[in-house]
Coordinates of C-alpha atoms and ligand atoms in Angstrom, one line a residue:
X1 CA -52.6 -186.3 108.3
X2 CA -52.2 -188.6 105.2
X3 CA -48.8 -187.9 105.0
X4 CA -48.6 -190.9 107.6
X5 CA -51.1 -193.0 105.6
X6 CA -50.7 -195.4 103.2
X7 CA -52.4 -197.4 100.5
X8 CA -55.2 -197.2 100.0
X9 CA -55.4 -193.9 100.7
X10 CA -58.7 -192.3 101.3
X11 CA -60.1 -188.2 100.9
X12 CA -60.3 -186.5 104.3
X13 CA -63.4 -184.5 105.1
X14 CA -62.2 -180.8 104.5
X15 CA -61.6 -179.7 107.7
X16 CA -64.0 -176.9 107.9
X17 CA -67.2 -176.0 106.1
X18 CA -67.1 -175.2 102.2
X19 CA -68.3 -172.2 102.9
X20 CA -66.1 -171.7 105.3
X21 CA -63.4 -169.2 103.8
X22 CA -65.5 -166.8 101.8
X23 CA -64.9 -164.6 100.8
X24 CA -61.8 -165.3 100.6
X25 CA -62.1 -168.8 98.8
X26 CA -65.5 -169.1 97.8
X27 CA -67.6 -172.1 98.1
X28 CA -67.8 -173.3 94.6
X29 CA -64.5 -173.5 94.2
X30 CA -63.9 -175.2 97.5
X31 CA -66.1 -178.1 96.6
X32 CA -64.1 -178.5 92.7
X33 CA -61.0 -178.4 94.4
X34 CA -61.2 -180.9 97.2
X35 CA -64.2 -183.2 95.8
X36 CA -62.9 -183.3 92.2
X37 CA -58.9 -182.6 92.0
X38 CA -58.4 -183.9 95.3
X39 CA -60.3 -186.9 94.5
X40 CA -58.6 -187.7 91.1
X41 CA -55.1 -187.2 93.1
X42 CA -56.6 -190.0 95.7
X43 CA -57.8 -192.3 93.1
X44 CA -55.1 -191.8 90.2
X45 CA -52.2 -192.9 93.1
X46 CA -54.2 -196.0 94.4
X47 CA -54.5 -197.3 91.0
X48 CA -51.1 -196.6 90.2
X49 CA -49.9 -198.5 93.6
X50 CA -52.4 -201.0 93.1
X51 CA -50.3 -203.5 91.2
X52 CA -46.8 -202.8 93.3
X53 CA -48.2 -204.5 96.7
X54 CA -44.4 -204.3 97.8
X55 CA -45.2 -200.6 98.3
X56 CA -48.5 -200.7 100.2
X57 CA -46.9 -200.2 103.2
X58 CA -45.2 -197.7 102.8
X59 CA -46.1 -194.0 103.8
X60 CA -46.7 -191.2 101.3
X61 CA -44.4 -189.1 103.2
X62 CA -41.8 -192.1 102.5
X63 CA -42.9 -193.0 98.6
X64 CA -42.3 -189.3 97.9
X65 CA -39.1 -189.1 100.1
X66 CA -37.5 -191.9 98.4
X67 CA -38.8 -191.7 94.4
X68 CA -35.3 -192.5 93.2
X69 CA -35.7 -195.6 94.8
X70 CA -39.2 -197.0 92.8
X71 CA -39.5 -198.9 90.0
X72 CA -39.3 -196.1 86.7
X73 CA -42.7 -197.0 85.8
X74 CA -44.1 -196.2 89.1
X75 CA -42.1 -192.9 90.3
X76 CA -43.6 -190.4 87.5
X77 CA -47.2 -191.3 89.3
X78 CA -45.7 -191.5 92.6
X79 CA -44.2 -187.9 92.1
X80 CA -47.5 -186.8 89.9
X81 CA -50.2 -188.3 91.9
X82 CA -48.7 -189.0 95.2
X83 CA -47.7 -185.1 94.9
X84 CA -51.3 -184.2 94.6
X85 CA -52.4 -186.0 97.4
X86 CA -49.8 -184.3 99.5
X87 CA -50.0 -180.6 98.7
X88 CA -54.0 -180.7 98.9
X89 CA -54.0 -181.9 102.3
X90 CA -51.9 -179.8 103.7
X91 CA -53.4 -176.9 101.6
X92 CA -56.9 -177.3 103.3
X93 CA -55.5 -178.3 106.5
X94 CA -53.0 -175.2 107.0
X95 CA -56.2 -172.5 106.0
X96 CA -59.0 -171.9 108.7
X97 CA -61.3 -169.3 108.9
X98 CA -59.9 -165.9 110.3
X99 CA -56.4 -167.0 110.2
X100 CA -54.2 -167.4 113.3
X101 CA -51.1 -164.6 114.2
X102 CA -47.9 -165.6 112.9
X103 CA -45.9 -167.2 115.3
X104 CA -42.5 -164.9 116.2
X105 CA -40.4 -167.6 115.4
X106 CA -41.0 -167.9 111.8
X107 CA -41.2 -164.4 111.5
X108 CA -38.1 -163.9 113.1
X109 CA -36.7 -165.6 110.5
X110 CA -37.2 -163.4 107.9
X111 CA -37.2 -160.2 109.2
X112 CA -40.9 -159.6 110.0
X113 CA -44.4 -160.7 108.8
X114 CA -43.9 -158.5 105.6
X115 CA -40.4 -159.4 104.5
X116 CA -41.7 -163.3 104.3
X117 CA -45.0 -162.4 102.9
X118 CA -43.2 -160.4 99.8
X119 CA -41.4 -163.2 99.5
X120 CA -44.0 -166.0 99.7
X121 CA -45.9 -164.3 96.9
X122 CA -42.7 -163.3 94.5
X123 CA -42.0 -167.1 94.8
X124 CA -45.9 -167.8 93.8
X125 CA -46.4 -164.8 90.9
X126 CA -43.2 -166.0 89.6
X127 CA -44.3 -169.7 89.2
X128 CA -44.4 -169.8 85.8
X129 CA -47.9 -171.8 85.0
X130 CA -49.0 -174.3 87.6
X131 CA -47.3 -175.2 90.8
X132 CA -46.8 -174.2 94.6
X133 CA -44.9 -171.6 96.6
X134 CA -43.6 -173.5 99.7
X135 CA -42.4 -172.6 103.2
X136 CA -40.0 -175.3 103.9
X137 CA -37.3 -176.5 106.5
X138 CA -34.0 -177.5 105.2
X139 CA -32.3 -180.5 107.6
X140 CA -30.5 -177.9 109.7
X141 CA -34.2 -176.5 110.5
X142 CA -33.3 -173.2 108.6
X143 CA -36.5 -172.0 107.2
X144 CA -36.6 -170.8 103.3
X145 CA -39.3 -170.1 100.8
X146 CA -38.9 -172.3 97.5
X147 CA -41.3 -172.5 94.5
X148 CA -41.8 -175.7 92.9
X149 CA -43.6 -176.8 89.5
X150 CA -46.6 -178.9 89.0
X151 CA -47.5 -181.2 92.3
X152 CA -43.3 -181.6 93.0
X153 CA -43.3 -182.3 96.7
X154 CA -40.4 -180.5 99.0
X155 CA -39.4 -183.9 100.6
X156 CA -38.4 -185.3 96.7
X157 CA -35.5 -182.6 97.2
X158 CA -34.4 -183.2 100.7
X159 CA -37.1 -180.1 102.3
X160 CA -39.4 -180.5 104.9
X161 CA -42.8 -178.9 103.6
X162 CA -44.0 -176.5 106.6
X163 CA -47.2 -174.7 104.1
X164 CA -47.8 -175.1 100.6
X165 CA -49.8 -172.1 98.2
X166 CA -51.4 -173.3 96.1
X167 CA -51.3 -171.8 92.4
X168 CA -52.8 -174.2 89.5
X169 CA -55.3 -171.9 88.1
X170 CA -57.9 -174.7 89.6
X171 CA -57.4 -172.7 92.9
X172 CA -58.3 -169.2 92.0
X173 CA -59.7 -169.3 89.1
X174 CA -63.0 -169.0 89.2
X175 CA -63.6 -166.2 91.5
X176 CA -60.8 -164.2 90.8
X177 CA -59.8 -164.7 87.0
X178 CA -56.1 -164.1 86.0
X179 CA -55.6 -161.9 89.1
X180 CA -53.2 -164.3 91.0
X181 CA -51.9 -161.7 93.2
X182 CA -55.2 -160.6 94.5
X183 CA -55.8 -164.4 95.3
X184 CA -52.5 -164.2 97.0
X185 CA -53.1 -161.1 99.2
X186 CA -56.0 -163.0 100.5
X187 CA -54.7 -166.3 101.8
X188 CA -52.5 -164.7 103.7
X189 CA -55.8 -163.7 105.8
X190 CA -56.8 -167.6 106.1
X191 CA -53.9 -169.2 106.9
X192 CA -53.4 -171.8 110.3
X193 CA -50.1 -171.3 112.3
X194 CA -51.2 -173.3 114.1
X195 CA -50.9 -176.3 112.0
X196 CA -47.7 -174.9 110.4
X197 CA -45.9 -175.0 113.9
X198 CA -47.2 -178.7 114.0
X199 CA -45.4 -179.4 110.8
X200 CA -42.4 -177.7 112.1
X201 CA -41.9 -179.7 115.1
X202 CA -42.9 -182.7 113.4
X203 CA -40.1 -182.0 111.3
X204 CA -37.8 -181.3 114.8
X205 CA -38.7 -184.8 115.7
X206 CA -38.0 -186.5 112.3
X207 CA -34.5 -185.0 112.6
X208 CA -33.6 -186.5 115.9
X209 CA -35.0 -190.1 114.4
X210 CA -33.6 -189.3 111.2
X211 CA -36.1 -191.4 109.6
X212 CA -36.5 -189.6 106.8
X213 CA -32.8 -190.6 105.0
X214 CA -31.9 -190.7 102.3
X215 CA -33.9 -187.4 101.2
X216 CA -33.5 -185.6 104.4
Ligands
MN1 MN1 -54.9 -177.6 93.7

């Protein structure tokens, strides 16, 4: 995961074929989306890092954990850039073809499959131009949907991302126009538990380290 990566950080292969989610996510726009915008994410934060080599070591998870504490001049790419990189790899990574069943627990949390799915997609139709709907952990491991703007990144505002939705207009545009919802309806088909419990107890672990202060 690149989360745990640092600079200089480098695309991962998409997990799956480009092909892979039709027709849910067709293949063109697979191939734009991680090739080109995921790209340009990659290589717009390296050479914003390059000339800080006090930050090279650090993690993306811990640049965009800690922005208050980088130098002005780098946080907005940090934030911009380092955002990018962030929410696109765990975009691709938490889809797979045919989805996996929703695990109980999260569920459980809000009231059933449906209740967090009408929620999930209220929080992405009502993002306002480009940005993410999020499922997220707060530090107490309570589990909440938030939607942020642009690439804005969960652990910039003390949340532990669990599964970002994508909705810059780079995502869906092509096959399905201004039809967002229909776009929306349809990821829910593709998405990988599997990786979101990862995240999850990832998260568990962090807290007992508490590695993640200040933000979390
Ligand atoms: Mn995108």
């Amino acid at each position: 995961m690149i989360a745990k990566t640092s600079y200089p950080f480098q695309l991962p292969p998409l997990p799956y074929a480009y092909d892979a989610l039709e027709p849910y996510i067709d293949e063109e726009t697979m191939h734009l989306h991680h090739d080109r915008h995921f790209q340009t994410y990659i290589d717009n934060l390296n050479k914003a890092l390059e000339p800080y080599p006090v930050y090279h070591t650090w993690t993306l998870e811990k640049l965009l954990a800690n922005l208050d504490h980088l130098p002005p001049s780098l946080r907005t790419a940090v934030r911009e850039q380092g955002g990018g990189v962030y929410n696109h790899d765990l975009y691709f990574d938490t889809m797979i073809p045919g989805g996996k069943p929703m695990p109980q627990e999260i569920a459980l949390a809000f009231g059933g499959e449906e209740p967090w799915k009408t929620e999930m997609k209220n929080a992405a139709l009502g993002q306002f131009g480009s940005g993410f709907a999020w499922l997220v952990s707060d530090c107490s491991g309570k589990l909440s949907v938030v939607a942020l703007p642009n690439q804005d990144n969960p652990l910039s505002i003390g949340l532990y991302p669990l599964l970002p939705l994508d909705v810059w207009e780079h995502a869906y545009y092509l096959k399905y126009h201004n039809l967002r919802g229909d776009y929306i309806d349809n990821w829910f088909r593709i998405i990988n538990w599997d990786m979101v419990m990862a995240k999850l107890e990832e998260r568990q672990r962090c807290r007992r380290k508490g590695f993640l202060a200040p933000a979390l």
